PDB file of C-alpha atoms in Angstrom:
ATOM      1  CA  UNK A   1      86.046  27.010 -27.776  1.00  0.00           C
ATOM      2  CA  UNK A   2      83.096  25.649 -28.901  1.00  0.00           C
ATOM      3  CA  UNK A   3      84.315  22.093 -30.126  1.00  0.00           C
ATOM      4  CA  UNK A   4      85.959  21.939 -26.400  1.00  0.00           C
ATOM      5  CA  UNK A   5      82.375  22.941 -24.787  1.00  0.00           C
ATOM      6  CA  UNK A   6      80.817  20.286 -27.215  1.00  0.00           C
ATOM      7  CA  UNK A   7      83.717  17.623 -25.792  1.00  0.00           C
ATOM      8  CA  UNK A   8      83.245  19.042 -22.540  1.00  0.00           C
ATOM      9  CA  UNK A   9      78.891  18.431 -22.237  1.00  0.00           C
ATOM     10  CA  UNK A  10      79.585  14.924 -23.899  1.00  0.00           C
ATOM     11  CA  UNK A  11      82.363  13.560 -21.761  1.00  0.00           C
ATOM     12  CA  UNK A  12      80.786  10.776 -19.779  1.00  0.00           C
ATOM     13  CA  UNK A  13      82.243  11.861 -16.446  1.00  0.00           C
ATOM     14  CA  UNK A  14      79.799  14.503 -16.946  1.00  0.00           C
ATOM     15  CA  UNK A  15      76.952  12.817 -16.700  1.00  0.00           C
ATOM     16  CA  UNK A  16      78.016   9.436 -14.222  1.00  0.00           C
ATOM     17  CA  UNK A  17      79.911  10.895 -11.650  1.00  0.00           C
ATOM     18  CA  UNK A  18      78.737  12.003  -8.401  1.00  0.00           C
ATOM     19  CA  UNK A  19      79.475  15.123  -9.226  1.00  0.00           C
ATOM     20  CA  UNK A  20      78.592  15.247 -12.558  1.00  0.00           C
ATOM     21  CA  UNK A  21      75.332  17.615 -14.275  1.00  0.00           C
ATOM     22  CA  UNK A  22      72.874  15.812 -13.139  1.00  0.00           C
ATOM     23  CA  UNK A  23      73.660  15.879  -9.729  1.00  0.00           C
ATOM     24  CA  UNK A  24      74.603  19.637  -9.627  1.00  0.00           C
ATOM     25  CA  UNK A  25      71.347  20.475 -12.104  1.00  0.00           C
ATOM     26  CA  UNK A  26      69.375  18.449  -9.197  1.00  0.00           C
ATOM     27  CA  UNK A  27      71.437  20.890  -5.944  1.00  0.00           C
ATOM     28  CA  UNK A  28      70.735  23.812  -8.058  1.00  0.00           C
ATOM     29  CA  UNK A  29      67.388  23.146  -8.857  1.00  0.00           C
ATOM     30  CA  UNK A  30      67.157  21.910  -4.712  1.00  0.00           C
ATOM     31  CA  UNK A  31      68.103  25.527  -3.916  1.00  0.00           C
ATOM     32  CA  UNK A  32      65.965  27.809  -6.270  1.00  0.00           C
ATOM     33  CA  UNK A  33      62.904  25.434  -4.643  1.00  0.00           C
ATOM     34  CA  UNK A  34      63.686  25.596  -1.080  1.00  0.00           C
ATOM     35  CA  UNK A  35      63.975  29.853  -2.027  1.00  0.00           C
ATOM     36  CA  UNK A  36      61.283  30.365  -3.554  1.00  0.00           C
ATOM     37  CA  UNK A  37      58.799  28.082  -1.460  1.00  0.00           C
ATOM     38  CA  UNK A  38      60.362  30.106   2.044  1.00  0.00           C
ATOM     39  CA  UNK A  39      59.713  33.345   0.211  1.00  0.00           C
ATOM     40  CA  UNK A  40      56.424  32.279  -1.170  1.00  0.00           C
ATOM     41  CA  UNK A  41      55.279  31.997   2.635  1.00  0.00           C
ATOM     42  CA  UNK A  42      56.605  35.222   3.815  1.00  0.00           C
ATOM     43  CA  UNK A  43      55.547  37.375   0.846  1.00  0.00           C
ATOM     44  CA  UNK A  44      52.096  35.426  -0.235  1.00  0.00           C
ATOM     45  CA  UNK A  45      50.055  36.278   2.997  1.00  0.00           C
ATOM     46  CA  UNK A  46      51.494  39.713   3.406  1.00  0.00           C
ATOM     47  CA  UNK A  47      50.590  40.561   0.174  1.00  0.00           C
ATOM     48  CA  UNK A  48      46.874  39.324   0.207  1.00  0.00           C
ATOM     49  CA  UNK A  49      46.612  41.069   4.080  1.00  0.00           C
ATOM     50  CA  UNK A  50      47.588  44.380   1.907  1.00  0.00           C
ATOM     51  CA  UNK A  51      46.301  43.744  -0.806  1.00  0.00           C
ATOM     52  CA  UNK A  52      42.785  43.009   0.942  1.00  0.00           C
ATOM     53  CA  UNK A  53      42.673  45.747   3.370  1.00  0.00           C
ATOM     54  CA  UNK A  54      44.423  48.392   1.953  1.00  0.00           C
ATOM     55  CA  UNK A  55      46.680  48.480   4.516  1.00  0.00           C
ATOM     56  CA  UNK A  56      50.645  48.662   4.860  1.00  0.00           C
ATOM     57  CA  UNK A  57      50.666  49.799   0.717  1.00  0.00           C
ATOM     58  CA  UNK A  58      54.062  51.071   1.829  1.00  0.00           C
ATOM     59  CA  UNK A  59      55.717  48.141   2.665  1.00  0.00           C
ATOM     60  CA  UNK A  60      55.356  46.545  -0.972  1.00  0.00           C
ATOM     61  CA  UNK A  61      57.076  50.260  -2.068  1.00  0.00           C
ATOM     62  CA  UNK A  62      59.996  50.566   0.514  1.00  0.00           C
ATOM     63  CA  UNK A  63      60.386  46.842   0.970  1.00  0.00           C
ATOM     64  CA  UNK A  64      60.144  45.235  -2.555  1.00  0.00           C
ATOM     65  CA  UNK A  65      63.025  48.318  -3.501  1.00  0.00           C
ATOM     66  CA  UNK A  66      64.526  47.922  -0.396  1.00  0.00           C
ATOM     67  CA  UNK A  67      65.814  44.421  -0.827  1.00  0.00           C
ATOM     68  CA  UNK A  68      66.446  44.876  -4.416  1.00  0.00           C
ATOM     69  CA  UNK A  69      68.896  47.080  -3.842  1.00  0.00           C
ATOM     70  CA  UNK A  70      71.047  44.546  -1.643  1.00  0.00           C
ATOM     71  CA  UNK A  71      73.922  42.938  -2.972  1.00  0.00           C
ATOM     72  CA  UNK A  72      73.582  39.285  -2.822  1.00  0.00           C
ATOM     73  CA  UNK A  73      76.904  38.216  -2.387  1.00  0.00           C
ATOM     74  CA  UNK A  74      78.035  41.211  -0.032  1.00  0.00           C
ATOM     75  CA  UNK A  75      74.834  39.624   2.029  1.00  0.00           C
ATOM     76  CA  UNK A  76      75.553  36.304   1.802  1.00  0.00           C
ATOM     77  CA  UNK A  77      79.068  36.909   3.067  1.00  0.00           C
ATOM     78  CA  UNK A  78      77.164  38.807   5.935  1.00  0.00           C
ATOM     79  CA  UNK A  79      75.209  36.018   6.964  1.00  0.00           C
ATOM     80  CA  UNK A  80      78.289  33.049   6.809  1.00  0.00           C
ATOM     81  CA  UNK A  81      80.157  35.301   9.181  1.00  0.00           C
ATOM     82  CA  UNK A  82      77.135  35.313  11.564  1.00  0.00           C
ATOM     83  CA  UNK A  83      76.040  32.172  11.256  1.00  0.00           C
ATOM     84  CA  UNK A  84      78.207  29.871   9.800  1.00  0.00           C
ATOM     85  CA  UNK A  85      78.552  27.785   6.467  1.00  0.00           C
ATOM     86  CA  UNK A  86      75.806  26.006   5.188  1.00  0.00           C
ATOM     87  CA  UNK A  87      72.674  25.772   3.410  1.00  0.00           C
ATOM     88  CA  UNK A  88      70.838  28.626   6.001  1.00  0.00           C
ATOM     89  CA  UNK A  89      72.957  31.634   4.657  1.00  0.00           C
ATOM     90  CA  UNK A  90      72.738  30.940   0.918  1.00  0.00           C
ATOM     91  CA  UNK A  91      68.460  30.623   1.255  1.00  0.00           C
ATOM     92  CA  UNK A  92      68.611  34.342   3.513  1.00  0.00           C
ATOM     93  CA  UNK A  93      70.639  35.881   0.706  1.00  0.00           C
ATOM     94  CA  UNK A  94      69.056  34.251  -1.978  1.00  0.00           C
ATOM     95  CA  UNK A  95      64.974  35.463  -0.292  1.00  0.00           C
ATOM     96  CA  UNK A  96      65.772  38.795  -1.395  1.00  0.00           C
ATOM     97  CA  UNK A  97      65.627  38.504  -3.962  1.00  0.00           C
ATOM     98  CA  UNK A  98      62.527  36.096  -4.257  1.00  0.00           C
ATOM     99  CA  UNK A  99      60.705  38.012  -1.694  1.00  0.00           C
ATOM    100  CA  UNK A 100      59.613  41.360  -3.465  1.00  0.00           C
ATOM    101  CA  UNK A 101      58.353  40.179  -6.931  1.00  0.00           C
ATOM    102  CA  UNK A 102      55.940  37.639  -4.981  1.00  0.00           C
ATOM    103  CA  UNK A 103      54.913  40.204  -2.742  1.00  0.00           C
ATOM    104  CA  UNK A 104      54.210  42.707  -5.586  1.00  0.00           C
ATOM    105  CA  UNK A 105      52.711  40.189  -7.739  1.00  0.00           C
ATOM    106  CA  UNK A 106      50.432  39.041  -4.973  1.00  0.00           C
ATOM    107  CA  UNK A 107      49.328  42.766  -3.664  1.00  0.00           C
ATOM    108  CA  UNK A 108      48.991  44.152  -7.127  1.00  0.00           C
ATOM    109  CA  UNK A 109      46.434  40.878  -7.868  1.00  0.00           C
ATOM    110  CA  UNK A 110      44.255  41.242  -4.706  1.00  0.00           C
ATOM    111  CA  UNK A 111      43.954  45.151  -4.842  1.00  0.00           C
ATOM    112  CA  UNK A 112      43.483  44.996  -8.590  1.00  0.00           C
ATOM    113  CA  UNK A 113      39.955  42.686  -8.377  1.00  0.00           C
ATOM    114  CA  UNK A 114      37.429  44.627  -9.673  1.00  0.00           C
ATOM    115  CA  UNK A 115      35.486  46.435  -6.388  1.00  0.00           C
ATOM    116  CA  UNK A 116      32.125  45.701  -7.589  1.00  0.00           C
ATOM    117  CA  UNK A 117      32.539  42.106  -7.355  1.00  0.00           C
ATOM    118  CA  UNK A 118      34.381  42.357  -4.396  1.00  0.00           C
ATOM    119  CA  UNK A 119      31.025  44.590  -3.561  1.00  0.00           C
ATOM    120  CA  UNK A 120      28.844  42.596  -4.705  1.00  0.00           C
ATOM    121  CA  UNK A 121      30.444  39.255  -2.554  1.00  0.00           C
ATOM    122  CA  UNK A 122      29.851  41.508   0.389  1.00  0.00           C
ATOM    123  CA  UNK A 123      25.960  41.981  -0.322  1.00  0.00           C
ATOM    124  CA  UNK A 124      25.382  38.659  -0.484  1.00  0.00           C
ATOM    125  CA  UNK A 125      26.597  38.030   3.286  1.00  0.00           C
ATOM    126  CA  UNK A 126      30.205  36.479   2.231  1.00  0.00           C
ATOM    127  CA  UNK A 127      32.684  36.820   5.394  1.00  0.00           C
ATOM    128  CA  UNK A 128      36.175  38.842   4.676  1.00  0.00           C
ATOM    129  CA  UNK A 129      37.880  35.244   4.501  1.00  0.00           C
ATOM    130  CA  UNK A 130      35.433  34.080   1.882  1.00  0.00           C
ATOM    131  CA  UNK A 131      36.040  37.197  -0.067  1.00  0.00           C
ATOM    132  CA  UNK A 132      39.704  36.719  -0.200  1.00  0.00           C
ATOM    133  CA  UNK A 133      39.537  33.088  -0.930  1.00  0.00           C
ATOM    134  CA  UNK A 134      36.359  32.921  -3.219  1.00  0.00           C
ATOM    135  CA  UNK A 135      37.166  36.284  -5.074  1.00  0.00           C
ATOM    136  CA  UNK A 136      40.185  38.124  -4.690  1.00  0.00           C
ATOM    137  CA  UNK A 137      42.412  34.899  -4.987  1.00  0.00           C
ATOM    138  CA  UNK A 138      41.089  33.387  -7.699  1.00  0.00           C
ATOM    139  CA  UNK A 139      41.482  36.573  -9.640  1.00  0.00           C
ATOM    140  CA  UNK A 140      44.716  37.838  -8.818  1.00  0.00           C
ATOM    141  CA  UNK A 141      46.189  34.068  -9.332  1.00  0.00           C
ATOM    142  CA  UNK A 142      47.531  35.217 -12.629  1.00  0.00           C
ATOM    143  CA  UNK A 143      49.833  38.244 -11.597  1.00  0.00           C
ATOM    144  CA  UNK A 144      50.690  35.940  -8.388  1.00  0.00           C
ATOM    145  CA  UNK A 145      51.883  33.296 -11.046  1.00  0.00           C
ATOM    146  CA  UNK A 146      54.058  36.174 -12.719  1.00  0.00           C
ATOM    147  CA  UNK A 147      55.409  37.486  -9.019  1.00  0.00           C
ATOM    148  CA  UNK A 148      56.229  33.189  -9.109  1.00  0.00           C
ATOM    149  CA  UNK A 149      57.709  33.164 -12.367  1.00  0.00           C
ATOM    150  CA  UNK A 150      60.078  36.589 -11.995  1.00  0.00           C
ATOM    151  CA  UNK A 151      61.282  35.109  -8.487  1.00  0.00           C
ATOM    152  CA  UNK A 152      62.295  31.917  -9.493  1.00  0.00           C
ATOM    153  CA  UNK A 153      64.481  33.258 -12.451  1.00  0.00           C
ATOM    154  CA  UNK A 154      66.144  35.559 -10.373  1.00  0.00           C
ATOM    155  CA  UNK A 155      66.930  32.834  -7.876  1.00  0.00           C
ATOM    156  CA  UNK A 156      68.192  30.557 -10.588  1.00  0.00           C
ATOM    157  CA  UNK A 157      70.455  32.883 -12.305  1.00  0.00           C
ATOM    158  CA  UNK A 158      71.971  34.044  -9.056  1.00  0.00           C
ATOM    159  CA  UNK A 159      72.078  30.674  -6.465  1.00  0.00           C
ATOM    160  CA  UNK A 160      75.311  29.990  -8.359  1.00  0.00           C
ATOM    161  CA  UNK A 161      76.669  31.843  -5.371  1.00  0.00           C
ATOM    162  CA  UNK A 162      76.310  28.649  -3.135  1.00  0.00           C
ATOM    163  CA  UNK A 163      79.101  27.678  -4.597  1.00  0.00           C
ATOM    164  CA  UNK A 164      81.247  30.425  -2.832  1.00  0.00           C
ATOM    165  CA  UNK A 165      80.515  28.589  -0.041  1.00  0.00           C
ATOM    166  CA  UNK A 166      81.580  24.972  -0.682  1.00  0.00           C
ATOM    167  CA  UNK A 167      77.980  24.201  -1.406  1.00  0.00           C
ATOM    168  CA  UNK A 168      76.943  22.606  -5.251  1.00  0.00           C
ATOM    169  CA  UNK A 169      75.097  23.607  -8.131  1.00  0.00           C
ATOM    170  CA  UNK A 170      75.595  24.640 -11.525  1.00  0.00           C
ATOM    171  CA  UNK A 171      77.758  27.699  -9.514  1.00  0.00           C
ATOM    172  CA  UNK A 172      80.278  24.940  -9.094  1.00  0.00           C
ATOM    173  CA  UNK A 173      81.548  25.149 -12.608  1.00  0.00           C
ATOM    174  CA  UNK A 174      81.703  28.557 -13.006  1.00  0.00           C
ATOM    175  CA  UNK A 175      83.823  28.830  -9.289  1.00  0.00           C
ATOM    176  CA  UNK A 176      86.146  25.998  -9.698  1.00  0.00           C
ATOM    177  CA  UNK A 177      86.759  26.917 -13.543  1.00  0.00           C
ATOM    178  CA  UNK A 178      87.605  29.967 -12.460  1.00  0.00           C
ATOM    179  CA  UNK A 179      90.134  29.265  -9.768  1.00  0.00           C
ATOM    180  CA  UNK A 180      91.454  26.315 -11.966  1.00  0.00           C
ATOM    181  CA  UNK A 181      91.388  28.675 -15.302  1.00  0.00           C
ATOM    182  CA  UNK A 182      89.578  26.098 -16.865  1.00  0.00           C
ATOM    183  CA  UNK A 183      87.149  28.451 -19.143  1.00  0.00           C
ATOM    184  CA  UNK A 184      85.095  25.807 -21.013  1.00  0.00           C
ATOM    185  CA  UNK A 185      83.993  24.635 -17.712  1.00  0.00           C
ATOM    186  CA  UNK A 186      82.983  28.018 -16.835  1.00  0.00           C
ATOM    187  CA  UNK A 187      81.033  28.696 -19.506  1.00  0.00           C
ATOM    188  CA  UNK A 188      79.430  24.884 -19.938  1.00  0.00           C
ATOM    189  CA  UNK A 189      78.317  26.281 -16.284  1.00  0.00           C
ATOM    190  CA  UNK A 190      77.057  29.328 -17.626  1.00  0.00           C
ATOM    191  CA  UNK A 191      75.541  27.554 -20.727  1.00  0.00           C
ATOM    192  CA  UNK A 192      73.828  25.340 -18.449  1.00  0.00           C
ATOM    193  CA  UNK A 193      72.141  27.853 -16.157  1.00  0.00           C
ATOM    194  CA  UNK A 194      71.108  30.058 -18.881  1.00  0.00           C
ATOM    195  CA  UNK A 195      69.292  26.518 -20.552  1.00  0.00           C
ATOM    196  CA  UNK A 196      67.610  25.935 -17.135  1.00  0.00           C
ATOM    197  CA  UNK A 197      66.186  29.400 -16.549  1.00  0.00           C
ATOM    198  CA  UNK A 198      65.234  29.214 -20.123  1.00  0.00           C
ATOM    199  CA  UNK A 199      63.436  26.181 -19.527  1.00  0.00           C
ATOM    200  CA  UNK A 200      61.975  27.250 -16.479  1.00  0.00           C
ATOM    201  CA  UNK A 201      60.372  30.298 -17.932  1.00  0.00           C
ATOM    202  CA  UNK A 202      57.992  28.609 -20.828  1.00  0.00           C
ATOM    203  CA  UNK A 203      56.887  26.208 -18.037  1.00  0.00           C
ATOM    204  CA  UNK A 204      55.912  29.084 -15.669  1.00  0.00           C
ATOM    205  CA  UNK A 205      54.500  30.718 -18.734  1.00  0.00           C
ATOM    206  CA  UNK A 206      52.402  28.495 -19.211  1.00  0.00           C
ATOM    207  CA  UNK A 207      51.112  28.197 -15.891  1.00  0.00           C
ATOM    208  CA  UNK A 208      50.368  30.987 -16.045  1.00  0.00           C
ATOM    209  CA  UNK A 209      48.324  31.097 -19.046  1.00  0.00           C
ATOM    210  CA  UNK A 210      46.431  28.677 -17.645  1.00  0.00           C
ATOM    211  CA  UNK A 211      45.346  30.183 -14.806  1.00  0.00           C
ATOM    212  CA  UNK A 212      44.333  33.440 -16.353  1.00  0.00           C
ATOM    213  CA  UNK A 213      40.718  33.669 -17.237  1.00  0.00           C
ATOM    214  CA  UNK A 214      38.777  34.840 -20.132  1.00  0.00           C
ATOM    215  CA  UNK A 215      40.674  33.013 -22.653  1.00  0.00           C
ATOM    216  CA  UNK A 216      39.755  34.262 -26.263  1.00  0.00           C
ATOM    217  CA  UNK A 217      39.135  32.549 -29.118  1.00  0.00           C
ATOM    218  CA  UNK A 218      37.501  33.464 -32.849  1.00  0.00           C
ATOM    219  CA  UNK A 219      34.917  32.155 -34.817  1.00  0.00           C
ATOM    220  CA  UNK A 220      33.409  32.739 -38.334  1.00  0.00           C
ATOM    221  CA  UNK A 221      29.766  33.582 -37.933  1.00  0.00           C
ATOM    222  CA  UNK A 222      28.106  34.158 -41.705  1.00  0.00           C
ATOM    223  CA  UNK A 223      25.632  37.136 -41.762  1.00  0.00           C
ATOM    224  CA  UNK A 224      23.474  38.101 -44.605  1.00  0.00           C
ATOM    225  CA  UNK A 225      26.103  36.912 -46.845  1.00  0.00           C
ATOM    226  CA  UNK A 226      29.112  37.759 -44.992  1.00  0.00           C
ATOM    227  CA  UNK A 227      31.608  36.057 -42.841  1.00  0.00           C
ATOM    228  CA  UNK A 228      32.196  38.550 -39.669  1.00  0.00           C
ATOM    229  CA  UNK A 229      34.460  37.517 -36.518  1.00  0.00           C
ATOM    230  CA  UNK A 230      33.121  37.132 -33.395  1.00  0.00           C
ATOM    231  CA  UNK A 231      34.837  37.304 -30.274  1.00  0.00           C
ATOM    232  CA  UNK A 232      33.670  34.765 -28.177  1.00  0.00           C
ATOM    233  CA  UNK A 233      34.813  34.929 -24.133  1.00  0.00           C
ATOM    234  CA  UNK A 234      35.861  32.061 -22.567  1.00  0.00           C
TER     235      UNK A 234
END
């Protein structure tokens, strides 16, 4: 199995042909984008209204556990029968799941902000909008970053169900391998999505390490003789 995989990634239909990996990495990655950035603007401003006013806690709760609890391809089956084939159905179905790690990750930043600075903002005649902008935002960008980051590998490992539907992506191997028994191609399908997520993750990680603040480093500071080490906030 393995040599066939390695004969299977190397043949160079695989990489010319319309339909080849670059063409279905490029639909898959179309997908998981076009999620994620309709979530993001559902989610992201519900979660900052709750998050800032205190308001609505329940809905991160009910919802976020809610949707979870949905069966992706039962729903996407739900929504081609009521609206049709396409694109439409497979981003419904595929929001979620997208939908209640970026709302939790966005509430849990906002309310999180420590309330003295949030205090504080307020004595010095800030408006609610500057708060949330100037403040909250800023520090809650971090656990919005890992709502991001938890979203977007959900929606990769699971929009190979667009290919139930005669769309593309990396789903496409693992669907026709299956109905043409062809089980390198199904798991050079797998193999890919599982490289993609993979890849995915240590960039998001590192976004968001570089949004959180108060990055520590260490120096040696001698004293009387000694070398002790300081902790130095960043």
């Amino acid at each position: 199995m393995f040599s066939s995989l390695i004969a299977w990634f190397t043949a160079s239909a695989q990489w010319s042909s319309t339909t080849g990996i670059p063409t279905r990495l490029l639909q898959h990655l179309g997908y998981t984008a076009l999620t994620v950035l309709v979530a993001a603007v559902i989610a992201v401003p519900i979660g900052l209204y709750i998050g800032h006013t205190g308001r609505g806690r329940f809905l991160v709760v009910g919802l976020a556990n809610g949707l979870r609890a949905l069966p992706e391809l039962g729903v996407l089956v739900l929504f081609v029968l009521l609206i049709g084939l396409g694109l439409t159905p497979v981003v419904l179905a595929l929001m979620l799941l997208a939908i209640p790690p970026l709302l939790a990750g966005t509430y849990a930043g906002v309310s999180g902000v420590d309330p003295a600075a949030v205090d504080a903002a307020r004595g010095v005649g800030m408006t609610e909008r500057q708060i949330l902008v100037q403040v909250e935002l800023p520090n809650a960008l971090p656990l919005m970053v890992a709502g991001l980051r938890t979203a977007t590998l959900q929606v990769v490992a699971t929009a190979t169900i667009a290919a139930f539907v005669s769309l593309g992506g990396l789903g496409r191997y693992i669907v026709d391998g299956q109905a043409q028994r062809d089980f390198v191609q199904m798991a050079g399908g797998a193999v890919l999505v599982a490289l993609l997520a993979i890849v995915l993750e240590v960039a998001l990680q590192g976004l968001q390490r570089a949004v959180t603040p108060g990055v520590r480093r260490t120096r040696s500071t001698p004293v009387v003789g000694k070398t002790d080490t300081v902790t130095v906030g960043g």
